[in-house]
PDB file of N, CA and C in Angstrom:
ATOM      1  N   UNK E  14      61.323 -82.071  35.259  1.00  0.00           N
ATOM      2  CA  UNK E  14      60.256 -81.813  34.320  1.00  0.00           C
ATOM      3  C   UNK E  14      59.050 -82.647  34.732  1.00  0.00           C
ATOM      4  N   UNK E  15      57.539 -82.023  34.897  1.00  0.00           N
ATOM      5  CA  UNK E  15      56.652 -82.251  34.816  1.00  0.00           C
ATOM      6  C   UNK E  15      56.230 -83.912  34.165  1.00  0.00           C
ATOM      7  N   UNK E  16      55.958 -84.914  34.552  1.00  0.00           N
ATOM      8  CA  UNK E  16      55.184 -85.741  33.149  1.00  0.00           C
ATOM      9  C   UNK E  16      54.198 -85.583  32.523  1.00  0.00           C
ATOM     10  N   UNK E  17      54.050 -84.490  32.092  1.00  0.00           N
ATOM     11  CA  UNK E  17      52.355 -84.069  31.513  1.00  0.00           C
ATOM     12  C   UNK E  17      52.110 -83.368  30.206  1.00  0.00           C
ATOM     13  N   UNK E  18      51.325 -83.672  29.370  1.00  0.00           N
ATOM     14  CA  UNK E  18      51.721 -83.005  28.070  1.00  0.00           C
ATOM     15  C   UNK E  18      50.782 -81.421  28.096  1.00  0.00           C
ATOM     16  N   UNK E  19      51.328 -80.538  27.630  1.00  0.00           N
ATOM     17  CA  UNK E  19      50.577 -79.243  27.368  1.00  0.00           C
ATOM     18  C   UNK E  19      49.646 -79.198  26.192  1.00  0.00           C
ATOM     19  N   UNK E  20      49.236 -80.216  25.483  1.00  0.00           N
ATOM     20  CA  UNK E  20      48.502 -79.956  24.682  1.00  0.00           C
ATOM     21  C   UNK E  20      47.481 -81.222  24.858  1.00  0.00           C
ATOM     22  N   UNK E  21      47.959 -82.235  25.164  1.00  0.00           N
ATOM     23  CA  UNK E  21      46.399 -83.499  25.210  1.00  0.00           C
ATOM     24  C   UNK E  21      46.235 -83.807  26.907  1.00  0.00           C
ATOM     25  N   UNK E  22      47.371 -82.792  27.601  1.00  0.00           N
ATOM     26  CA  UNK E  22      46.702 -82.802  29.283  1.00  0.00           C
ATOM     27  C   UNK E  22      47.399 -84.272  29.641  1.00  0.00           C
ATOM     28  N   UNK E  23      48.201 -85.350  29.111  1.00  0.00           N
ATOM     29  CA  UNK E  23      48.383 -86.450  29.561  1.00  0.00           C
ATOM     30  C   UNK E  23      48.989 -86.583  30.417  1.00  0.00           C
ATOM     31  N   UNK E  24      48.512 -87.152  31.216  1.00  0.00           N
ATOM     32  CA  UNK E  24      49.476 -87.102  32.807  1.00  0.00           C
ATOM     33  C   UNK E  24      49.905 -88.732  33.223  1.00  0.00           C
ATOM     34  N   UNK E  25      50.526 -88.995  34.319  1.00  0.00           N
ATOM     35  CA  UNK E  25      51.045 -90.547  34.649  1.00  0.00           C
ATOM     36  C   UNK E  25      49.838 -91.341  35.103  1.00  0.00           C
ATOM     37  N   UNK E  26      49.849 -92.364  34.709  1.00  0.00           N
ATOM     38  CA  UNK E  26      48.293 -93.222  35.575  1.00  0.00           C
ATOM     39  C   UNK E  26      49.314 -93.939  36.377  1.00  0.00           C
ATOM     40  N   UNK E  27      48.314 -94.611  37.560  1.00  0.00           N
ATOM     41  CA  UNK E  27      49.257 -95.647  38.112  1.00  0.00           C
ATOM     42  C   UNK E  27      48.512 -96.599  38.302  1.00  0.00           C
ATOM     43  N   UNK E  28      49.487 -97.474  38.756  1.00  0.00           N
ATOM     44  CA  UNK E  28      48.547 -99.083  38.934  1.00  0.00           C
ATOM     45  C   UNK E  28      49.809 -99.912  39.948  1.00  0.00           C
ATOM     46  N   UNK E  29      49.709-101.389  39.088  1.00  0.00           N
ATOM     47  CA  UNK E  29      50.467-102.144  40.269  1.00  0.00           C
ATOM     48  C   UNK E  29      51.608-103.158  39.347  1.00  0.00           C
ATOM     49  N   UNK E  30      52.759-103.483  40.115  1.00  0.00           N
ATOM     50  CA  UNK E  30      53.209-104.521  39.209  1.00  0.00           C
ATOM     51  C   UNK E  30      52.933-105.549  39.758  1.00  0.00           C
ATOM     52  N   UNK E  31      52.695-106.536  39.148  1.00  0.00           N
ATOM     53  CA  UNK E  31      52.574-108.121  39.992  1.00  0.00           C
ATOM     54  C   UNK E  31      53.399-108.931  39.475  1.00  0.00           C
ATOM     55  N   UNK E  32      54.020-109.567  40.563  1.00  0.00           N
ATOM     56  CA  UNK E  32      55.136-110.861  40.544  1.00  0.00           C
ATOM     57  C   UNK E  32      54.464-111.905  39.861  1.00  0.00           C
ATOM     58  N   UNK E  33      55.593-112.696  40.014  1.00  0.00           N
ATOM     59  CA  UNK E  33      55.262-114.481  39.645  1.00  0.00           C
ATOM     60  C   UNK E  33      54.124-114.545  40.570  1.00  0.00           C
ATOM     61  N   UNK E  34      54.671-114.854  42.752  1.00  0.00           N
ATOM     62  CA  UNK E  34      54.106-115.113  43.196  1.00  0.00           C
ATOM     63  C   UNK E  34      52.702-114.071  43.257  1.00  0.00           C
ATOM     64  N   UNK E  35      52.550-113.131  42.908  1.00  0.00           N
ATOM     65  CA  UNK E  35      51.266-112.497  42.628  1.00  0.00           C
ATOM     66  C   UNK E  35      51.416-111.552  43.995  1.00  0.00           C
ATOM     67  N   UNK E  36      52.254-110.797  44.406  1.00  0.00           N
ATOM     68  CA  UNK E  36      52.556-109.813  45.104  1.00  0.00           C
ATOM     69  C   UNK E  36      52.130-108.393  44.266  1.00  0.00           C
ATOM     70  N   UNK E  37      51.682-107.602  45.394  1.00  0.00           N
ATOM     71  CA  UNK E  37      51.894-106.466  44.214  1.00  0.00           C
ATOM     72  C   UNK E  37      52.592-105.323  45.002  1.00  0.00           C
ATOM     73  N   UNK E  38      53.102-104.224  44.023  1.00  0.00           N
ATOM     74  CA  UNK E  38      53.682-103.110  44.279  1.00  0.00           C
ATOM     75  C   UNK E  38      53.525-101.812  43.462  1.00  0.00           C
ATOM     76  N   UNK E  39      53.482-100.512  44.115  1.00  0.00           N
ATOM     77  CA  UNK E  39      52.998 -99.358  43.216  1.00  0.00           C
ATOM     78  C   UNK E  39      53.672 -99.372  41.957  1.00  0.00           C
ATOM     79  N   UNK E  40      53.648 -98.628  41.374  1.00  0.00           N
ATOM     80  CA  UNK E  40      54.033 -98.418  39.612  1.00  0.00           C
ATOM     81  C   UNK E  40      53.675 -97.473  38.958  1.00  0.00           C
ATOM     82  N   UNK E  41      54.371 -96.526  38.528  1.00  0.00           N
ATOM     83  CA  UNK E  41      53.494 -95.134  37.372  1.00  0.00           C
ATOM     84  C   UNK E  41      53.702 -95.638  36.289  1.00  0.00           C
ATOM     85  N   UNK E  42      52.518 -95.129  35.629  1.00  0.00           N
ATOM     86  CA  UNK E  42      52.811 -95.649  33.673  1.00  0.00           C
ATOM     87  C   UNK E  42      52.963 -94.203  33.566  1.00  0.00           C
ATOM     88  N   UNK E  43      54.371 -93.302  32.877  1.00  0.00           N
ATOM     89  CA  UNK E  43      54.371 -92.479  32.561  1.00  0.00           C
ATOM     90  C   UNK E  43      54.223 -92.415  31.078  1.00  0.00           C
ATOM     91  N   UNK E  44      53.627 -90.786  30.580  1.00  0.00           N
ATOM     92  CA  UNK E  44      53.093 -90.713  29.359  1.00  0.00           C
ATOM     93  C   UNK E  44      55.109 -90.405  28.513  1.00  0.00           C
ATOM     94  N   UNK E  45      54.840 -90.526  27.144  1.00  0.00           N
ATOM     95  CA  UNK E  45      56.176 -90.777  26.471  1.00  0.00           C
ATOM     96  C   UNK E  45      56.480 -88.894  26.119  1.00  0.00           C
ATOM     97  N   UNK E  46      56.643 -88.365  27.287  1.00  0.00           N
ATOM     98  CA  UNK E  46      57.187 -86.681  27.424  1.00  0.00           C
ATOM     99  C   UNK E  46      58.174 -86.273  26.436  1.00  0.00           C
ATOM    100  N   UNK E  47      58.330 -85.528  26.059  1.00  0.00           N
ATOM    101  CA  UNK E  47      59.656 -85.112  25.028  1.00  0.00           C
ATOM    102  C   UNK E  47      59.656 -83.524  24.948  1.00  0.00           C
ATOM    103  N   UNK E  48      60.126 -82.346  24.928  1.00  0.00           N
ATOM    104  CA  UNK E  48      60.538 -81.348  25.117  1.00  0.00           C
ATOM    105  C   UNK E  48      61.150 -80.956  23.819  1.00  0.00           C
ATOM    106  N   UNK E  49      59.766 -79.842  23.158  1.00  0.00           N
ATOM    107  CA  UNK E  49      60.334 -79.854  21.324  1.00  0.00           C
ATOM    108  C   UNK E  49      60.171 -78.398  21.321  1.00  0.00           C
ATOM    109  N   UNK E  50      61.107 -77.503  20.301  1.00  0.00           N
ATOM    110  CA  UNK E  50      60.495 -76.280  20.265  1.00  0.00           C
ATOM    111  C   UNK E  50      60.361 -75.755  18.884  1.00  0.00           C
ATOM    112  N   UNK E  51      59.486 -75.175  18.342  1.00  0.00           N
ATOM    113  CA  UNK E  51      58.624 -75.061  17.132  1.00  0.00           C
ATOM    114  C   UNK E  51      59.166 -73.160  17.068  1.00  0.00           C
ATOM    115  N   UNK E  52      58.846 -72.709  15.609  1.00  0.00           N
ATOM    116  CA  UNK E  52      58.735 -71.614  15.537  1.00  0.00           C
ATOM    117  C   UNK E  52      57.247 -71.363  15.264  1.00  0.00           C
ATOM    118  N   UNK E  53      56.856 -70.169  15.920  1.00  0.00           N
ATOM    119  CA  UNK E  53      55.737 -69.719  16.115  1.00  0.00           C
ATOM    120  C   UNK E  53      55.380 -68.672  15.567  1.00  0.00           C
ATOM    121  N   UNK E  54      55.349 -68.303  14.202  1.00  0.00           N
ATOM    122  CA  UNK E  54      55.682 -67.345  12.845  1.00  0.00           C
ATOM    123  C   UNK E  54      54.726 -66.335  12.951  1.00  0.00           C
ATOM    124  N   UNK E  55      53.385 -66.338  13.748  1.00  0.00           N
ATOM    125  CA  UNK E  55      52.554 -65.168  14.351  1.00  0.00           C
ATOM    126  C   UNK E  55      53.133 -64.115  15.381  1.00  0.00           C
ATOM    127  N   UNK E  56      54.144 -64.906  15.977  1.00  0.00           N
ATOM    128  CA  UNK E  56      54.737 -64.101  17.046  1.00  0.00           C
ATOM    129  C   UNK E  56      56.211 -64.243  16.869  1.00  0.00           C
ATOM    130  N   UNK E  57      56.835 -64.419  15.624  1.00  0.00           N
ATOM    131  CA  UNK E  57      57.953 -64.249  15.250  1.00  0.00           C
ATOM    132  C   UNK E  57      58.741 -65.072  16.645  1.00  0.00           C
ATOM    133  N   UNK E  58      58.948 -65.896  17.389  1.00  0.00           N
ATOM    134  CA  UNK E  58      59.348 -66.326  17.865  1.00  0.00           C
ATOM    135  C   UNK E  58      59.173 -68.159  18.476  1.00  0.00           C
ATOM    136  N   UNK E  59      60.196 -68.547  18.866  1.00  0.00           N
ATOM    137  CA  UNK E  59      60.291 -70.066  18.879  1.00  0.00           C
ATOM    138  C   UNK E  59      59.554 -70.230  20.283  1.00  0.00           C
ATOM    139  N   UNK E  60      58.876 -71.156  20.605  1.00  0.00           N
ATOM    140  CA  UNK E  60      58.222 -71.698  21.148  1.00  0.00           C
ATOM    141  C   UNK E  60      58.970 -73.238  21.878  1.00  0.00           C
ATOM    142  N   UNK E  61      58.941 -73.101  23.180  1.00  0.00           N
ATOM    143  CA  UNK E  61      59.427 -74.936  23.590  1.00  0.00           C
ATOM    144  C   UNK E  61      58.458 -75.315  24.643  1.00  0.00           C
ATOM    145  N   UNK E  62      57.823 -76.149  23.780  1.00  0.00           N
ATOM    146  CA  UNK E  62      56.239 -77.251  24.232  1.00  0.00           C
ATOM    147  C   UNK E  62      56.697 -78.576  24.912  1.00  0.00           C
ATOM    148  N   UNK E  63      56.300 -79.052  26.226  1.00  0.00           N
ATOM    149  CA  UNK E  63      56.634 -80.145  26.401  1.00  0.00           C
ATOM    150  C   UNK E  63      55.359 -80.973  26.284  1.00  0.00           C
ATOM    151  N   UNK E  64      55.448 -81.981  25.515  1.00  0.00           N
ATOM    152  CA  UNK E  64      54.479 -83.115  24.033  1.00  0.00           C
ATOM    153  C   UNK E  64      54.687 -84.407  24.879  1.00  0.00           C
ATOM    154  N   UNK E  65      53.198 -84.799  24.230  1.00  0.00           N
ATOM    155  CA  UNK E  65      53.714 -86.118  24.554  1.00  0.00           C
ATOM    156  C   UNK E  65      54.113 -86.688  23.031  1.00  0.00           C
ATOM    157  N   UNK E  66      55.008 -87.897  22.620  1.00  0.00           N
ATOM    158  CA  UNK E  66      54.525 -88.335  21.592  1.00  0.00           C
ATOM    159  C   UNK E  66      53.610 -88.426  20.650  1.00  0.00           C
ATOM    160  N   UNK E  67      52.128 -88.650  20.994  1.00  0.00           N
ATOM    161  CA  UNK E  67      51.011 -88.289  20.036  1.00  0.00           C
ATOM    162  C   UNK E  67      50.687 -87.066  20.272  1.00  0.00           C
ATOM    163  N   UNK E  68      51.351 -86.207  21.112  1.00  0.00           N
ATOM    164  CA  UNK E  68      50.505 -84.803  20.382  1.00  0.00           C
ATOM    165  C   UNK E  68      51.594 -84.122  19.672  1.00  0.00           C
ATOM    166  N   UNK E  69      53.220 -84.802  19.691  1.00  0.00           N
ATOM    167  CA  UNK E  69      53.668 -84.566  18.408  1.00  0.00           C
ATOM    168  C   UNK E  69      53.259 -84.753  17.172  1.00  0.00           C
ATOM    169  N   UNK E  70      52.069 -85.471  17.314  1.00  0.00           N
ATOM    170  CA  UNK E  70      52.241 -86.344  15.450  1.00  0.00           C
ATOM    171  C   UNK E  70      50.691 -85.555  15.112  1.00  0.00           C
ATOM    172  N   UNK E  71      50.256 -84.863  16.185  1.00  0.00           N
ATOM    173  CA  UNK E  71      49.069 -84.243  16.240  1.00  0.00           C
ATOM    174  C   UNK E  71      49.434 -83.128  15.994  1.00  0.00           C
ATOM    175  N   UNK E  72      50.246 -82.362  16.042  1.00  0.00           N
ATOM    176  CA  UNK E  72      51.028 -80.866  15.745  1.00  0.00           C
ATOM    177  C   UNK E  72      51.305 -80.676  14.208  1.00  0.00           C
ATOM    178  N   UNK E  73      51.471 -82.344  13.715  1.00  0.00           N
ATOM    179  CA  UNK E  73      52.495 -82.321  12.267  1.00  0.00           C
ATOM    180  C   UNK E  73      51.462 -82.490  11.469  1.00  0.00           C
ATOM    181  N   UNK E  74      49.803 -82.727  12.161  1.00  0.00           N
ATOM    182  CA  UNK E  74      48.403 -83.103  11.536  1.00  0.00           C
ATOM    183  C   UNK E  74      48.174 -81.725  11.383  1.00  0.00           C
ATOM    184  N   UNK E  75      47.805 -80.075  12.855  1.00  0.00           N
ATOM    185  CA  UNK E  75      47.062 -79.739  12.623  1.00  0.00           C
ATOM    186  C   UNK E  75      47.704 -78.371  12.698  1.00  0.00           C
ATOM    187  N   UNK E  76      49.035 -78.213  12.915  1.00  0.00           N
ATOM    188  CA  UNK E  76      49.819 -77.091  12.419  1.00  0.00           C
ATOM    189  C   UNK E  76      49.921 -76.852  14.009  1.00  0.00           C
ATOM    190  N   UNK E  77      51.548 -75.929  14.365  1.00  0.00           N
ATOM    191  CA  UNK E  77      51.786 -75.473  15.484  1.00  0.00           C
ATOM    192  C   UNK E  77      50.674 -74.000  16.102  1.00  0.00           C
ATOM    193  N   UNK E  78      50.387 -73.418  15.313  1.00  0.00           N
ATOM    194  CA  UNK E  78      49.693 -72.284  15.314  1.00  0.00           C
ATOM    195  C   UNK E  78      47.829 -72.696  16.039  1.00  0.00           C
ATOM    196  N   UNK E  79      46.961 -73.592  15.208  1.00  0.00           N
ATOM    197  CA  UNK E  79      46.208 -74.074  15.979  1.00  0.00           C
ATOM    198  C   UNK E  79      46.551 -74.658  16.882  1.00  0.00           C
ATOM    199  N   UNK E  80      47.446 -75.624  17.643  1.00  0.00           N
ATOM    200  CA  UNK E  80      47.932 -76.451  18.744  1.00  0.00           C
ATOM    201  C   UNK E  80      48.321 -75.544  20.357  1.00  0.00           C
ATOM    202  N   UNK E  81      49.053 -74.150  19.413  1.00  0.00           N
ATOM    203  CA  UNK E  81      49.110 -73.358  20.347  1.00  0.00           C
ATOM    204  C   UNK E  81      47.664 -72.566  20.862  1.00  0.00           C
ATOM    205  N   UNK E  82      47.017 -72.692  20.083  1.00  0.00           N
ATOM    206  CA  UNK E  82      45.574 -71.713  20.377  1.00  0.00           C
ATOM    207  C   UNK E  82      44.601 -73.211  21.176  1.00  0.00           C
ATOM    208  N   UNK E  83      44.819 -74.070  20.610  1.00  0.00           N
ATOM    209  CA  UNK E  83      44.609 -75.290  22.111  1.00  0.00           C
ATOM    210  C   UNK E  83      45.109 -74.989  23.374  1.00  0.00           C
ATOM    211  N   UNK E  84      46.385 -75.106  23.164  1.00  0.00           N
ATOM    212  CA  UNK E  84      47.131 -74.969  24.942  1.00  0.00           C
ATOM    213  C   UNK E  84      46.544 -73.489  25.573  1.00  0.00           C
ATOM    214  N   UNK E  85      46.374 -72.338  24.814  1.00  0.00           N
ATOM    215  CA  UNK E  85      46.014 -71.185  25.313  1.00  0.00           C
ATOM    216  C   UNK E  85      44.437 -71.405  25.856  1.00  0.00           C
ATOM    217  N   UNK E  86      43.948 -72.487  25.516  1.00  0.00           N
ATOM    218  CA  UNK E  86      42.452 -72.236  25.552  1.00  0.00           C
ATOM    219  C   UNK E  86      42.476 -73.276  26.747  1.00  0.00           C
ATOM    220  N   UNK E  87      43.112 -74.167  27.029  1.00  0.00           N
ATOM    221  CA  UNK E  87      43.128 -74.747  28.059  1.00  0.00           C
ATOM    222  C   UNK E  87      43.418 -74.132  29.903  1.00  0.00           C
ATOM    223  N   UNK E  88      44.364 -73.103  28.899  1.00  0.00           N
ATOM    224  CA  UNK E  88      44.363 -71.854  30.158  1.00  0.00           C
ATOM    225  C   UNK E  88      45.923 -71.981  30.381  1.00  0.00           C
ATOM    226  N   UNK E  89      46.777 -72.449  29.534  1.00  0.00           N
ATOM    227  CA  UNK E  89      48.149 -72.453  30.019  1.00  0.00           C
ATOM    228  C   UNK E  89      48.993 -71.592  29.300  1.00  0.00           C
ATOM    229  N   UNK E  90      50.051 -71.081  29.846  1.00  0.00           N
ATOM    230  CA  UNK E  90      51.061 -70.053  29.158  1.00  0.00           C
ATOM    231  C   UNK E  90      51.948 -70.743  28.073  1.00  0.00           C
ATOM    232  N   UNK E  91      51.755 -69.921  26.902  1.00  0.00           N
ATOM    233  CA  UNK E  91      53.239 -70.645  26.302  1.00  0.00           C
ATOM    234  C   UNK E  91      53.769 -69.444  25.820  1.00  0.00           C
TER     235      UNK E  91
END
């Protein structure tokens, strides 16, 4: 699975870890992904969105129905 959310676009940043002695080494900060599926009562059928955490709590703000007309407008299939 992808790390990227379909609705706020969040993808992995990266950076570095640093030691004691102050070495460094690559590192992804991945976004907190989760794989949820909603019913989608316009199209009589269930829907499975992969979210990040806040655009779960953003779904439960602004209803699955607008959220999906986000991801569609972004240009992605659901």
């Amino acid at each position: 699975m992808s790390a990227h959310c379909q609705l706020t676009g969040a993808r992995p940043g990266f950076g570095n870890n640093i030691s004691h002695s102050h070495r460094r080494t690559s590192r992804r900060f991945d976004p907190n992904i989760q794989r949820k599926r909603y019913w989608l009562a316009s199209e009589g059928r269930h829907v499975r969105l992969t979210l990040s955490a806040r655009a779960i709590k953003t779904i439960d703000a602004i209803g699955v129905e607008a959220a999906v007309a986000r991801i569609r407008a972004r240009g992605e299939k659901v």
